[in-house]
Amino acid sequence: PHAIYLHSSPSRRNWARATFAWYIIGAVVAVVLGLILASTGLLAEALRS
């Protein structure tokens, strides 16, 4: 496994790590926004009834 890291450039490895981090951040934001929209939608339905 170490040989792969030695042959790959550190900038490329950092880019992959940053991309992975952004995917995680995007997923978390999407889930949070979905929960907020769902809760506000349910709240609006409750207030309307």
Short mmCIF file of N, CA and C in Angstrom, two decimals:
data_model
loop_
_atom_site.label_atom_id
_atom_site.label_comp_id
_atom_site.label_asym_id
_atom_site.label_seq_id
_atom_site.Cartn_x
_atom_site.Cartn_y
_atom_site.Cartn_z
N PRO A 1 0.82 -1.22 0.00
CA PRO A 1 0.00 0.00 0.00
C PRO A 1 0.86 1.27 0.00
N HIS A 2 2.03 1.20 0.67
CA HIS A 2 2.87 2.39 0.78
C HIS A 2 3.43 2.80 -0.58
N ALA A 3 3.67 1.85 -1.46
CA ALA A 3 4.24 2.17 -2.77
C ALA A 3 3.28 3.05 -3.56
N ILE A 4 1.98 2.81 -3.41
CA ILE A 4 0.99 3.61 -4.14
C ILE A 4 1.08 5.06 -3.69
N TYR A 5 1.20 5.27 -2.38
CA TYR A 5 1.28 6.64 -1.86
C TYR A 5 2.57 7.32 -2.30
N LEU A 6 3.67 6.54 -2.40
CA LEU A 6 4.94 7.12 -2.80
C LEU A 6 4.90 7.56 -4.26
N HIS A 7 4.19 6.80 -5.10
CA HIS A 7 4.16 7.12 -6.52
C HIS A 7 3.16 8.23 -6.83
N SER A 8 2.16 8.42 -5.99
CA SER A 8 1.18 9.48 -6.25
C SER A 8 1.66 10.78 -5.62
N SER A 9 1.43 11.88 -6.30
CA SER A 9 1.89 13.17 -5.80
C SER A 9 1.03 13.61 -4.61
N PRO A 10 1.62 14.33 -3.67
CA PRO A 10 0.86 14.78 -2.49
C PRO A 10 -0.26 15.74 -2.85
N SER A 11 -0.06 16.57 -3.89
CA SER A 11 -1.10 17.52 -4.28
C SER A 11 -2.33 16.76 -4.77
N ARG A 12 -2.08 15.67 -5.52
CA ARG A 12 -3.20 14.88 -6.02
C ARG A 12 -3.92 14.19 -4.86
N ARG A 13 -3.15 13.76 -3.86
CA ARG A 13 -3.75 13.10 -2.71
C ARG A 13 -4.58 14.11 -1.90
N ASN A 14 -4.05 15.33 -1.77
CA ASN A 14 -4.78 16.37 -1.05
C ASN A 14 -6.06 16.74 -1.79
N TRP A 15 -5.98 16.76 -3.13
CA TRP A 15 -7.16 17.08 -3.94
C TRP A 15 -8.24 16.02 -3.74
N ALA A 16 -7.83 14.77 -3.70
CA ALA A 16 -8.80 13.68 -3.50
C ALA A 16 -9.42 13.80 -2.11
N ARG A 17 -8.59 14.13 -1.12
CA ARG A 17 -9.10 14.26 0.25
C ARG A 17 -10.07 15.44 0.34
N ALA A 18 -9.74 16.56 -0.32
CA ALA A 18 -10.61 17.74 -0.29
C ALA A 18 -11.93 17.43 -0.99
N THR A 19 -11.86 16.72 -2.11
CA THR A 19 -13.08 16.35 -2.83
C THR A 19 -13.95 15.47 -1.96
N PHE A 20 -13.32 14.50 -1.27
CA PHE A 20 -14.06 13.61 -0.38
C PHE A 20 -14.71 14.40 0.74
N ALA A 21 -13.98 15.39 1.28
CA ALA A 21 -14.52 16.22 2.36
C ALA A 21 -15.71 17.02 1.86
N TRP A 22 -15.62 17.56 0.63
CA TRP A 22 -16.73 18.35 0.09
C TRP A 22 -17.95 17.48 -0.16
N TYR A 23 -17.72 16.21 -0.56
CA TYR A 23 -18.86 15.31 -0.74
C TYR A 23 -19.58 15.09 0.59
N ILE A 24 -18.79 14.92 1.68
CA ILE A 24 -19.37 14.72 3.00
C ILE A 24 -20.14 15.97 3.43
N ILE A 25 -19.51 17.13 3.23
CA ILE A 25 -20.16 18.39 3.62
C ILE A 25 -21.46 18.57 2.84
N GLY A 26 -21.42 18.28 1.55
CA GLY A 26 -22.62 18.42 0.72
C GLY A 26 -23.72 17.48 1.19
N ALA A 27 -23.36 16.25 1.55
CA ALA A 27 -24.35 15.29 2.02
C ALA A 27 -24.98 15.75 3.32
N VAL A 28 -24.15 16.25 4.24
CA VAL A 28 -24.65 16.72 5.53
C VAL A 28 -25.58 17.91 5.34
N VAL A 29 -25.17 18.85 4.49
CA VAL A 29 -26.00 20.04 4.24
C VAL A 29 -27.33 19.63 3.61
N ALA A 30 -27.28 18.68 2.67
CA ALA A 30 -28.51 18.23 2.01
C ALA A 30 -29.46 17.59 3.03
N VAL A 31 -28.92 16.78 3.93
CA VAL A 31 -29.75 16.12 4.94
C VAL A 31 -30.35 17.16 5.88
N VAL A 32 -29.52 18.11 6.32
CA VAL A 32 -30.01 19.15 7.24
C VAL A 32 -31.09 19.99 6.57
N LEU A 33 -30.85 20.38 5.31
CA LEU A 33 -31.85 21.18 4.60
C LEU A 33 -33.14 20.38 4.42
N GLY A 34 -33.00 19.09 4.13
CA GLY A 34 -34.18 18.24 3.96
C GLY A 34 -34.97 18.16 5.25
N LEU A 35 -34.28 18.00 6.37
CA LEU A 35 -34.96 17.93 7.66
C LEU A 35 -35.65 19.26 7.98
N ILE A 36 -34.97 20.36 7.69
CA ILE A 36 -35.55 21.68 7.97
C ILE A 36 -36.80 21.89 7.11
N LEU A 37 -36.69 21.56 5.82
CA LEU A 37 -37.84 21.73 4.93
C LEU A 37 -38.99 20.82 5.35
N ALA A 38 -38.66 19.60 5.75
CA ALA A 38 -39.70 18.66 6.18
C ALA A 38 -40.37 19.15 7.46
N SER A 39 -39.57 19.63 8.41
CA SER A 39 -40.13 20.08 9.69
C SER A 39 -40.96 21.34 9.48
N THR A 40 -40.49 22.26 8.63
CA THR A 40 -41.27 23.49 8.39
C THR A 40 -42.52 23.16 7.60
N GLY A 41 -42.43 22.19 6.70
CA GLY A 41 -43.61 21.78 5.94
C GLY A 41 -44.64 21.16 6.86
N LEU A 42 -44.20 20.29 7.78
CA LEU A 42 -45.11 19.68 8.74
C LEU A 42 -45.69 20.74 9.66
N LEU A 43 -44.85 21.70 10.05
CA LEU A 43 -45.30 22.77 10.93
C LEU A 43 -46.36 23.62 10.23
N ALA A 44 -46.13 23.91 8.95
CA ALA A 44 -47.10 24.71 8.19
C ALA A 44 -48.42 23.95 8.07
N GLU A 45 -48.35 22.65 7.84
CA GLU A 45 -49.57 21.84 7.74
C GLU A 45 -50.32 21.83 9.07
N ALA A 46 -49.58 21.75 10.18
CA ALA A 46 -50.20 21.72 11.51
C ALA A 46 -50.86 23.06 11.81
N LEU A 47 -50.18 24.15 11.44
CA LEU A 47 -50.75 25.48 11.71
C LEU A 47 -51.97 25.74 10.82
N ARG A 48 -51.95 25.20 9.62
CA ARG A 48 -53.04 25.44 8.68
C ARG A 48 -54.31 24.71 9.12
N SER A 49 -54.17 23.55 9.73
CA SER A 49 -55.34 22.75 10.11
C SER A 49 -56.01 23.23 11.40
#
